[in-house]
Amino acid sequence: MQARLHYGWVIGAVLFWGFVLTIGVTQYAFGVFVTELEADLGWSRTAINGSLSTFAVAGLAAPLVGWAVDRAGTRPVMAASLVALGVSQLLRPLMTDVWHLYALSLLQFAGLPGVVMIPVGRLVAVWFPEARGRAMGMTAMGANVGGIFLSSLSAALIVAIGWRASYVLFGALFLALVPVALLVIRESPSEASDDGSSGDRGLPALLRGLTTHQALRTRAFYYVVTGLFFAQLTYLSVLTQVVPHLEDVGVGRGEAAAALSLLALFGAIGKVSFGWLTERVPSRYVVVLSLGCQVVGILILVGAGSSRAFWAFAPIFGIGFGALGALMPLLVQDTFGLRAFGTIFGLVNFFTLGAHLIGPPLVGASFDTTGSYLPAFLTVAALFVLGAGIIWRARPPAGAHDTLAPESLGMPRSPVEAADRAL
């Protein structure tokens, strides 16, 4: 037992650093580079923000990535994905036309689902079946650590070595993680043990749940997809625009980057605390709470302007926003089980990709037309409210957790399952 938990945390450390780099570079650091690209290359804010719409390729690739993880395992998928992310950064200093940014963003986002969420959701479920909410939160906290350091680090690097050299450094960090993932990642406790005796502990959790075909025939699948469609507007429509918005209303770049780092800090708290909460109450209710915090945070942001009140945005929005990254795979697991998690979660990402197509152009057009992000931010807040109402209704379908009943294996029902069945 001790050896299993110990090596589980070794794997968790690799996944943690995957989050640090992937989310820190592709999301938190993006806004810090916007004004540099605008000034140096002469591209419009709409064109630069439009490159974020290529995030949709992550949704297109997600079903294939999920299928590959379910069948080939996480190790080769993570390695290939990290290479794609590294190359996408290393080539950015050579950009001269805006289509170069779009092409490299496509490569970058194609690699994203194979590093975070799909592999993490599977590995955490196998290695930490009794505490997956907390383990997911602690692992996914790497995204917030990336935000805390990489937003401010990016601003400092741009001043010290320029935006081109900063991208090269980020690319090298991605490639350095490839051999680490290949050496450390193990698909199950039995693969890490000498005699395979601990392997059966993860097996029941993997067998319980619906098949992909069964999940697609449930009403809950479409509630989850629609609700998360609106929820995911937070990533490219709000997070990446915080620094540009604050700069536009008169806040200095350094202070704006510090606010983003504070947001990331509270996001880390949200991941662990909300992850722990999913072990006590159904995860769909925790997702609703996450979206509620983000709505309040957005209203503070747009109402504060450059006054000191904007600092209140960071903790309130941050704790809800940060939790969402850990809650999405937990919501899918709690709703459909773990039997075909990779493929089902990949399909959820595929069907929600429209959020990444419409979000960035919406905020870019809002700024170019009105000189403000206010209309776009308020629209996103309204859609969060709608998404929360839909997710509230996403109860697990009958039989979602009974493909292999835990009682038949001498395992007690979790508090979450008992609560959901009582509602």
CSV table of C-alpha atoms in Angstrom, one decimal:
chain,number,residue,atom,x,y,z
A,1,MET,CA,0.0,0.0,0.0
A,2,GLN,CA,2.7,2.4,1.0
A,3,ALA,CA,4.8,1.7,-2.2
A,4,ARG,CA,1.7,2.1,-4.4
A,5,LEU,CA,0.8,5.5,-2.9
A,6,HIS,CA,4.5,6.6,-3.0
A,7,TYR,CA,4.9,5.9,-6.7
A,8,GLY,CA,1.5,7.4,-7.4
A,9,TRP,CA,2.8,10.7,-6.1
A,10,VAL,CA,5.9,10.3,-8.3
A,11,ILE,CA,3.6,10.0,-11.3
A,12,GLY,CA,1.5,12.9,-9.9
A,13,ALA,CA,4.6,15.1,-9.8
A,14,VAL,CA,5.2,14.6,-13.6
A,15,LEU,CA,1.6,15.3,-14.3
A,16,PHE,CA,1.8,18.4,-12.1
A,17,TRP,CA,4.7,19.8,-14.1
A,18,GLY,CA,2.9,19.0,-17.3
A,19,PHE,CA,0.1,21.3,-16.1
A,20,VAL,CA,2.6,23.9,-15.1
A,21,LEU,CA,4.0,24.2,-18.5
A,22,THR,CA,1.0,23.5,-20.7
A,23,ILE,CA,-1.5,25.7,-19.0
A,24,GLY,CA,1.0,28.3,-17.9
A,25,VAL,CA,2.4,28.9,-21.4
A,26,THR,CA,-0.6,28.4,-23.6
A,27,GLN,CA,-3.1,30.3,-21.5
A,28,TYR,CA,-1.7,32.4,-18.7
A,29,ALA,CA,1.3,33.7,-20.6
A,30,PHE,CA,-0.6,34.4,-23.8
A,31,GLY,CA,-2.0,37.8,-22.7
A,32,VAL,CA,1.5,39.0,-21.7
A,33,PHE,CA,2.7,38.6,-25.3
A,34,VAL,CA,-0.3,40.2,-26.9
A,35,THR,CA,0.9,43.8,-26.9
A,36,GLU,CA,4.4,42.8,-27.9
A,37,LEU,CA,3.2,41.0,-31.0
A,38,GLU,CA,0.9,43.9,-31.8
A,39,ALA,CA,3.7,46.5,-31.5
A,40,ASP,CA,6.5,44.4,-33.1
A,41,LEU,CA,4.7,42.7,-35.9
A,42,GLY,CA,1.8,45.1,-36.6
A,43,TRP,CA,-1.0,42.6,-36.1
A,44,SER,CA,-4.4,43.7,-34.8
A,45,ARG,CA,-5.7,42.7,-31.5
A,46,THR,CA,-8.5,40.8,-33.2
A,47,ALA,CA,-6.1,38.9,-35.4
A,48,ILE,CA,-3.9,37.9,-32.4
A,49,ASN,CA,-6.8,36.9,-30.2
A,50,GLY,CA,-8.3,35.0,-33.2
A,51,SER,CA,-5.4,32.6,-33.0
A,52,LEU,CA,-6.9,31.3,-29.8
A,53,SER,CA,-9.8,30.0,-31.8
A,54,THR,CA,-7.4,27.3,-33.0
A,55,PHE,CA,-7.9,25.9,-29.5
A,56,ALA,CA,-10.8,24.1,-31.2
A,57,VAL,CA,-8.3,21.6,-32.6
A,58,ALA,CA,-7.8,20.3,-29.0
A,59,GLY,CA,-11.5,19.4,-29.1
A,60,LEU,CA,-11.1,17.8,-32.5
A,61,ALA,CA,-8.1,15.8,-31.4
A,62,ALA,CA,-9.6,14.9,-28.0
A,63,PRO,CA,-11.7,11.8,-29.0
A,64,LEU,CA,-8.7,10.3,-30.9
A,65,VAL,CA,-6.4,11.1,-27.9
A,66,GLY,CA,-9.0,9.5,-25.5
A,67,TRP,CA,-9.2,6.5,-27.7
A,68,ALA,CA,-5.4,6.2,-27.8
A,69,VAL,CA,-5.1,6.5,-24.1
A,70,ASP,CA,-7.8,3.9,-23.4
A,71,ARG,CA,-5.9,1.4,-25.7
A,72,ALA,CA,-2.2,2.3,-25.9
A,73,GLY,CA,-1.8,4.0,-22.5
A,74,THR,CA,-0.8,7.4,-21.4
A,75,ARG,CA,3.0,7.2,-21.7
A,76,PRO,CA,3.4,7.3,-25.5
A,77,VAL,CA,0.5,9.8,-25.9
A,78,MET,CA,2.0,12.2,-23.4
A,79,ALA,CA,5.5,12.0,-25.0
A,80,ALA,CA,4.2,12.8,-28.5
A,81,SER,CA,2.0,15.6,-27.2
A,82,LEU,CA,4.9,17.2,-25.3
A,83,VAL,CA,7.0,17.2,-28.5
A,84,ALA,CA,4.2,19.0,-30.4
A,85,LEU,CA,4.0,21.6,-27.7
A,86,GLY,CA,7.8,22.1,-27.7
A,87,VAL,CA,8.1,22.5,-31.4
A,88,SER,CA,5.2,25.0,-31.5
A,89,GLN,CA,7.1,27.3,-29.1
A,90,LEU,CA,10.5,26.9,-30.7
A,91,LEU,CA,9.3,28.0,-34.1
A,92,ARG,CA,7.5,31.2,-32.9
A,93,PRO,CA,10.6,33.5,-33.2
A,94,LEU,CA,10.5,32.8,-37.0
A,95,MET,CA,7.0,34.2,-37.4
A,96,THR,CA,6.6,37.1,-39.9
A,97,ASP,CA,3.0,36.6,-41.1
A,98,VAL,CA,-0.1,36.2,-38.9
A,99,TRP,CA,-0.9,32.8,-40.5
A,100,HIS,CA,2.4,31.5,-38.9
A,101,LEU,CA,0.9,32.3,-35.5
A,102,TYR,CA,-2.3,30.4,-36.4
A,103,ALA,CA,-0.4,27.4,-37.8
A,104,LEU,CA,1.8,27.1,-34.7
A,105,SER,CA,-1.2,27.6,-32.4
A,106,LEU,CA,-2.9,24.6,-34.2
A,107,LEU,CA,0.2,22.4,-33.5
A,108,GLN,CA,0.3,23.7,-29.9
A,109,PHE,CA,-3.4,23.0,-29.1
A,110,ALA,CA,-3.3,19.6,-30.9
A,111,GLY,CA,-0.8,18.5,-28.2
A,112,LEU,CA,-2.7,19.9,-25.3
A,113,PRO,CA,-5.3,17.1,-24.6
A,114,GLY,CA,-2.5,14.5,-24.6
A,115,VAL,CA,-0.7,16.2,-21.7
A,116,VAL,CA,-3.5,17.3,-19.4
A,117,MET,CA,-6.9,16.2,-18.4
A,118,ILE,CA,-7.3,12.9,-20.4
A,119,PRO,CA,-4.1,11.2,-19.2
A,120,VAL,CA,-4.5,12.9,-15.8
A,121,GLY,CA,-8.1,11.8,-15.3
A,122,ARG,CA,-7.2,8.2,-16.1
A,123,LEU,CA,-4.0,8.0,-14.0
A,124,VAL,CA,-5.5,9.7,-11.0
A,125,ALA,CA,-8.5,7.4,-11.0
A,126,VAL,CA,-6.2,4.3,-11.1
A,127,TRP,CA,-3.6,5.4,-8.6
A,128,PHE,CA,-5.9,7.2,-6.1
A,129,PRO,CA,-9.3,5.4,-6.2
A,130,GLU,CA,-10.2,6.4,-2.7
A,131,ALA,CA,-9.2,10.1,-2.9
A,132,ARG,CA,-9.4,11.0,-6.5
A,133,GLY,CA,-11.0,14.4,-5.8
A,134,ARG,CA,-8.1,15.6,-3.7
A,135,ALA,CA,-5.5,13.9,-5.9
A,136,MET,CA,-7.0,15.5,-9.0
A,137,GLY,CA,-7.1,18.9,-7.3
A,138,MET,CA,-3.5,18.7,-6.2
A,139,THR,CA,-2.2,17.4,-9.6
A,140,ALA,CA,-4.2,20.0,-11.5
A,141,MET,CA,-2.9,22.7,-9.2
A,142,GLY,CA,0.1,22.7,-11.5
A,143,ALA,CA,-2.0,24.8,-13.9
A,144,ASN,CA,-2.2,27.5,-11.2
A,145,VAL,CA,1.4,27.3,-10.2
A,146,GLY,CA,2.1,27.8,-13.9
A,147,GLY,CA,-0.1,30.9,-13.8
A,148,ILE,CA,1.5,32.2,-10.7
A,149,PHE,CA,5.0,32.0,-12.1
A,150,LEU,CA,4.8,32.0,-15.9
A,151,SER,CA,2.6,35.2,-16.2
A,152,SER,CA,5.1,37.3,-14.2
A,153,LEU,CA,8.1,35.3,-15.5
A,154,SER,CA,6.9,36.0,-19.1
A,155,ALA,CA,6.7,39.7,-18.4
A,156,ALA,CA,10.2,39.7,-16.9
A,157,LEU,CA,11.7,37.6,-19.7
A,158,ILE,CA,10.3,39.8,-22.4
A,159,VAL,CA,12.0,42.8,-20.8
A,160,ALA,CA,15.3,40.9,-20.3
A,161,ILE,CA,15.7,38.8,-23.5
A,162,GLY,CA,12.8,39.7,-25.7
A,163,TRP,CA,9.6,37.8,-26.8
A,164,ARG,CA,11.4,35.6,-29.3
A,165,ALA,CA,14.0,34.2,-26.9
A,166,SER,CA,11.2,33.7,-24.3
A,167,TYR,CA,9.4,31.4,-26.7
A,168,VAL,CA,12.6,29.4,-27.3
A,169,LEU,CA,13.0,28.9,-23.6
A,170,PHE,CA,9.5,27.6,-23.2
A,171,GLY,CA,9.9,25.2,-26.1
A,172,ALA,CA,13.1,23.8,-24.5
A,173,LEU,CA,11.2,23.2,-21.2
A,174,PHE,CA,8.5,21.2,-23.0
A,175,LEU,CA,11.1,19.0,-24.7
A,176,ALA,CA,13.0,18.4,-21.4
A,177,LEU,CA,9.8,16.9,-19.9
A,178,VAL,CA,9.6,14.2,-22.7
A,179,PRO,CA,12.2,11.7,-21.3
A,180,VAL,CA,11.0,12.3,-17.8
A,181,ALA,CA,7.4,11.2,-18.8
A,182,LEU,CA,8.8,8.1,-20.6
A,183,LEU,CA,10.8,7.0,-17.6
A,184,VAL,CA,8.3,7.7,-14.9
A,185,ILE,CA,4.7,7.2,-16.1
A,186,ARG,CA,3.2,3.8,-15.3
A,187,GLU,CA,-0.3,2.8,-16.3
A,188,SER,CA,-1.3,1.0,-13.1
A,189,PRO,CA,0.1,-0.1,-9.8
A,190,SER,CA,0.7,-3.6,-11.2
A,191,GLU,CA,3.0,-2.2,-13.8
A,192,ALA,CA,5.1,-0.4,-11.2
A,193,SER,CA,5.3,-3.4,-8.8
A,194,ASP,CA,7.6,-6.3,-9.0
A,195,ASP,CA,5.0,-9.0,-8.4
A,196,GLY,CA,1.9,-7.3,-9.7
A,197,SER,CA,0.1,-7.9,-6.4
A,198,SER,CA,-1.2,-4.4,-6.1
A,199,GLY,CA,-2.7,-4.2,-9.6
A,200,ASP,CA,-6.1,-5.5,-8.6
A,201,ARG,CA,-6.8,-2.4,-6.5
A,202,GLY,CA,-7.3,-0.2,-9.6
A,203,LEU,CA,-9.2,-2.8,-11.6
A,204,PRO,CA,-12.7,-2.4,-10.1
A,205,ALA,CA,-12.7,1.4,-10.6
A,206,LEU,CA,-11.8,1.0,-14.3
A,207,LEU,CA,-14.6,-1.6,-15.0
A,208,ARG,CA,-17.4,0.4,-13.5
A,209,GLY,CA,-19.4,2.7,-15.7
A,210,LEU,CA,-21.1,3.0,-19.1
A,211,THR,CA,-19.6,2.2,-22.5
A,212,THR,CA,-19.3,5.1,-24.9
A,213,HIS,CA,-22.3,3.9,-26.8
A,214,GLN,CA,-24.4,3.8,-23.7
A,215,ALA,CA,-23.3,7.3,-22.6
A,216,LEU,CA,-24.2,8.8,-25.9
A,217,ARG,CA,-27.8,7.5,-25.5
A,218,THR,CA,-28.3,9.3,-22.2
A,219,ARG,CA,-29.8,12.7,-21.6
A,220,ALA,CA,-27.1,13.4,-19.0
A,221,PHE,CA,-24.4,13.3,-21.7
A,222,TYR,CA,-26.0,16.3,-23.5
A,223,TYR,CA,-26.6,18.2,-20.3
A,224,VAL,CA,-22.9,17.8,-19.5
A,225,VAL,CA,-21.8,18.8,-23.0
A,226,THR,CA,-24.0,21.9,-23.1
A,227,GLY,CA,-23.2,23.1,-19.6
A,228,LEU,CA,-19.4,22.6,-20.1
A,229,PHE,CA,-19.7,24.4,-23.5
A,230,PHE,CA,-20.7,27.6,-21.7
A,231,ALA,CA,-18.3,26.9,-18.8
A,232,GLN,CA,-15.2,26.7,-21.1
A,233,LEU,CA,-15.7,30.2,-22.3
A,234,THR,CA,-13.7,31.2,-19.2
A,235,TYR,CA,-10.4,29.9,-20.6
A,236,LEU,CA,-9.9,31.8,-23.8
A,237,SER,CA,-12.6,34.5,-23.5
A,238,VAL,CA,-11.8,35.8,-19.9
A,239,LEU,CA,-8.4,34.4,-18.6
A,240,THR,CA,-6.3,35.4,-21.7
A,241,GLN,CA,-7.9,38.9,-21.7
A,242,VAL,CA,-7.4,39.9,-18.1
A,243,VAL,CA,-4.0,41.6,-18.6
A,244,PRO,CA,-5.0,43.4,-21.8
A,245,HIS,CA,-8.2,44.6,-20.1
A,246,LEU,CA,-6.5,45.9,-17.0
A,247,GLU,CA,-3.8,47.6,-19.1
A,248,ASP,CA,-6.6,49.3,-21.2
A,249,VAL,CA,-8.3,50.7,-18.1
A,250,GLY,CA,-5.1,52.2,-16.8
A,251,VAL,CA,-3.5,49.5,-14.7
A,252,GLY,CA,0.3,49.0,-15.3
A,253,ARG,CA,1.5,45.8,-16.9
A,254,GLY,CA,3.4,44.7,-13.8
A,255,GLU,CA,0.4,45.2,-11.6
A,256,ALA,CA,-1.9,43.5,-14.1
A,257,ALA,CA,0.4,40.5,-14.3
A,258,ALA,CA,0.6,40.4,-10.4
A,259,ALA,CA,-3.3,40.3,-10.3
A,260,LEU,CA,-3.2,37.4,-12.8
A,261,SER,CA,-0.7,35.6,-10.5
A,262,LEU,CA,-3.0,36.2,-7.5
A,263,LEU,CA,-5.9,34.7,-9.5
A,264,ALA,CA,-3.7,31.7,-10.2
A,265,LEU,CA,-2.9,31.3,-6.5
A,266,PHE,CA,-6.5,31.3,-5.5
A,267,GLY,CA,-7.2,28.9,-8.4
A,268,ALA,CA,-4.9,26.4,-6.7
A,269,ILE,CA,-6.8,26.7,-3.5
A,270,GLY,CA,-10.0,26.2,-5.5
A,271,LYS,CA,-8.8,23.0,-7.1
A,272,VAL,CA,-7.9,21.2,-3.8
A,273,SER,CA,-10.9,22.5,-1.8
A,274,PHE,CA,-13.5,21.9,-4.5
A,275,GLY,CA,-11.9,18.6,-5.3
A,276,TRP,CA,-12.2,17.6,-1.7
A,277,LEU,CA,-15.9,18.7,-1.8
A,278,THR,CA,-16.6,16.4,-4.7
A,279,GLU,CA,-15.9,13.5,-2.4
A,280,ARG,CA,-18.8,14.6,-0.2
A,281,VAL,CA,-21.4,15.9,-2.6
A,282,PRO,CA,-22.2,15.3,-6.2
A,283,SER,CA,-19.7,17.0,-8.5
A,284,ARG,CA,-22.3,18.7,-10.6
A,285,TYR,CA,-23.3,20.9,-7.6
A,286,VAL,CA,-19.6,21.8,-7.1
A,287,VAL,CA,-19.4,22.8,-10.8
A,288,VAL,CA,-22.4,25.1,-10.3
A,289,LEU,CA,-20.6,26.7,-7.3
A,290,SER,CA,-17.5,27.2,-9.4
A,291,LEU,CA,-19.5,29.0,-12.1
A,292,GLY,CA,-21.2,31.2,-9.5
A,293,CYS,CA,-17.9,32.4,-8.2
A,294,GLN,CA,-16.8,33.3,-11.7
A,295,VAL,CA,-19.9,35.3,-12.4
A,296,VAL,CA,-19.3,37.4,-9.3
A,297,GLY,CA,-15.7,37.8,-10.2
A,298,ILE,CA,-16.5,39.1,-13.7
A,299,LEU,CA,-19.0,41.6,-12.3
A,300,ILE,CA,-16.3,42.9,-10.0
A,301,LEU,CA,-13.7,43.1,-12.8
A,302,VAL,CA,-15.9,45.1,-15.2
A,303,GLY,CA,-17.2,47.4,-12.4
A,304,ALA,CA,-13.9,48.3,-10.7
A,305,GLY,CA,-12.1,49.9,-13.6
A,306,SER,CA,-8.6,50.9,-12.5
A,307,SER,CA,-9.6,51.4,-8.9
A,308,ARG,CA,-8.1,49.2,-6.2
A,309,ALA,CA,-11.4,47.3,-6.1
A,310,PHE,CA,-10.2,45.2,-9.1
A,311,TRP,CA,-8.0,43.2,-6.7
A,312,ALA,CA,-11.2,41.6,-5.2
A,313,PHE,CA,-11.7,40.0,-8.7
A,314,ALA,CA,-8.7,37.8,-8.4
A,315,PRO,CA,-9.6,35.7,-5.3
A,316,ILE,CA,-13.3,35.3,-6.1
A,317,PHE,CA,-13.0,34.5,-9.8
A,318,GLY,CA,-9.7,32.6,-9.2
A,319,ILE,CA,-11.1,30.1,-6.8
A,320,GLY,CA,-14.0,29.2,-9.1
A,321,PHE,CA,-12.0,29.3,-12.3
A,322,GLY,CA,-9.2,27.2,-10.9
A,323,ALA,CA,-11.6,24.6,-9.6
A,324,LEU,CA,-13.2,24.1,-13.0
A,325,GLY,CA,-10.1,22.4,-14.5
A,326,ALA,CA,-10.2,19.7,-11.9
A,327,LEU,CA,-14.0,19.4,-11.8
A,328,MET,CA,-14.6,18.7,-15.5
A,329,PRO,CA,-13.0,15.2,-15.5
A,330,LEU,CA,-14.5,14.5,-12.1
A,331,LEU,CA,-18.0,15.5,-13.4
A,332,VAL,CA,-17.6,13.1,-16.4
A,333,GLN,CA,-16.4,10.3,-14.1
A,334,ASP,CA,-19.2,10.8,-11.6
A,335,THR,CA,-21.8,10.9,-14.4
A,336,PHE,CA,-20.7,8.0,-16.5
A,337,GLY,CA,-18.1,6.0,-14.5
A,338,LEU,CA,-14.6,5.1,-15.5
A,339,ARG,CA,-15.1,2.2,-17.9
A,340,ALA,CA,-14.6,4.4,-21.1
A,341,PHE,CA,-13.5,7.6,-19.5
A,342,GLY,CA,-10.8,8.5,-22.0
A,343,THR,CA,-13.1,8.2,-25.0
A,344,ILE,CA,-16.2,9.8,-23.3
A,345,PHE,CA,-14.2,12.7,-22.0
A,346,GLY,CA,-12.6,13.2,-25.4
A,347,LEU,CA,-16.0,13.4,-27.0
A,348,VAL,CA,-17.2,15.9,-24.4
A,349,ASN,CA,-14.2,18.1,-25.3
A,350,PHE,CA,-15.0,17.6,-29.0
A,351,PHE,CA,-18.6,18.7,-28.6
A,352,THR,CA,-17.6,21.7,-26.5
A,353,LEU,CA,-15.0,23.0,-29.0
A,354,GLY,CA,-17.5,25.6,-30.3
A,355,ALA,CA,-16.8,27.6,-27.2
A,356,HIS,CA,-13.2,28.2,-28.3
A,357,LEU,CA,-14.4,29.1,-31.8
A,358,ILE,CA,-16.8,31.9,-30.8
A,359,GLY,CA,-15.2,33.1,-27.6
A,360,PRO,CA,-11.9,34.8,-28.7
A,361,PRO,CA,-13.4,36.6,-31.8
A,362,LEU,CA,-16.2,37.8,-29.5
A,363,VAL,CA,-13.9,39.5,-27.1
A,364,GLY,CA,-11.6,40.8,-29.9
A,365,ALA,CA,-14.5,42.3,-31.7
A,366,SER,CA,-15.9,43.8,-28.5
A,367,PHE,CA,-12.6,45.6,-28.0
A,368,ASP,CA,-12.1,46.7,-31.6
A,369,THR,CA,-15.7,47.9,-31.9
A,370,THR,CA,-16.3,49.6,-28.6
A,371,GLY,CA,-12.8,50.0,-27.2
A,372,SER,CA,-13.8,47.9,-24.2
A,373,TYR,CA,-14.1,44.2,-23.1
A,374,LEU,CA,-17.3,45.1,-21.1
A,375,PRO,CA,-19.9,43.7,-23.5
A,376,ALA,CA,-18.1,40.4,-24.1
A,377,PHE,CA,-17.4,39.9,-20.4
A,378,LEU,CA,-21.0,40.5,-19.4
A,379,THR,CA,-22.2,38.1,-22.2
A,380,VAL,CA,-19.9,35.4,-20.8
A,381,ALA,CA,-21.2,35.9,-17.3
A,382,ALA,CA,-24.8,35.5,-18.5
A,383,LEU,CA,-23.8,32.3,-20.3
A,384,PHE,CA,-22.1,31.0,-17.1
A,385,VAL,CA,-25.5,31.3,-15.3
A,386,LEU,CA,-27.2,29.4,-18.1
A,387,GLY,CA,-24.5,26.7,-18.0
A,388,ALA,CA,-24.8,26.3,-14.3
A,389,GLY,CA,-28.6,25.7,-14.6
A,390,ILE,CA,-28.0,23.0,-17.2
A,391,ILE,CA,-25.3,21.2,-15.3
A,392,TRP,CA,-27.5,21.1,-12.2
A,393,ARG,CA,-29.8,18.7,-14.1
A,394,ALA,CA,-27.0,16.3,-15.2
A,395,ARG,CA,-27.8,13.4,-12.9
A,396,PRO,CA,-25.9,10.2,-13.5
A,397,PRO,CA,-28.0,7.8,-15.7
A,398,ALA,CA,-29.3,4.6,-14.1
A,399,GLY,CA,-26.6,2.0,-14.0
A,400,ALA,CA,-23.7,4.4,-14.5
A,401,HIS,CA,-21.9,3.0,-11.5
A,402,ASP,CA,-23.3,-0.5,-11.4
A,403,THR,CA,-21.6,-2.2,-14.3
A,404,LEU,CA,-19.4,-3.7,-11.6
A,405,ALA,CA,-21.2,-3.2,-8.3
A,406,PRO,CA,-18.7,-2.2,-5.5
A,407,GLU,CA,-20.6,-4.2,-2.9
A,408,SER,CA,-20.0,-7.4,-4.8
A,409,LEU,CA,-16.3,-6.7,-4.4
A,410,GLY,CA,-16.5,-5.9,-0.7
A,411,MET,CA,-16.0,-2.2,-1.5
A,412,PRO,CA,-18.4,0.4,0.2
A,413,ARG,CA,-20.2,2.9,-1.9
A,414,SER,CA,-18.6,6.3,-1.9
A,415,PRO,CA,-20.3,9.2,-0.1
A,416,VAL,CA,-20.8,10.9,-3.4
A,417,GLU,CA,-22.7,7.9,-4.9
A,418,ALA,CA,-24.8,7.6,-1.8
A,419,ALA,CA,-25.7,11.3,-1.9
A,420,ASP,CA,-26.6,11.2,-5.6
A,421,ARG,CA,-28.8,8.2,-5.1
A,422,ALA,CA,-30.6,9.9,-2.2
A,423,LEU,CA,-31.4,13.0,-4.3
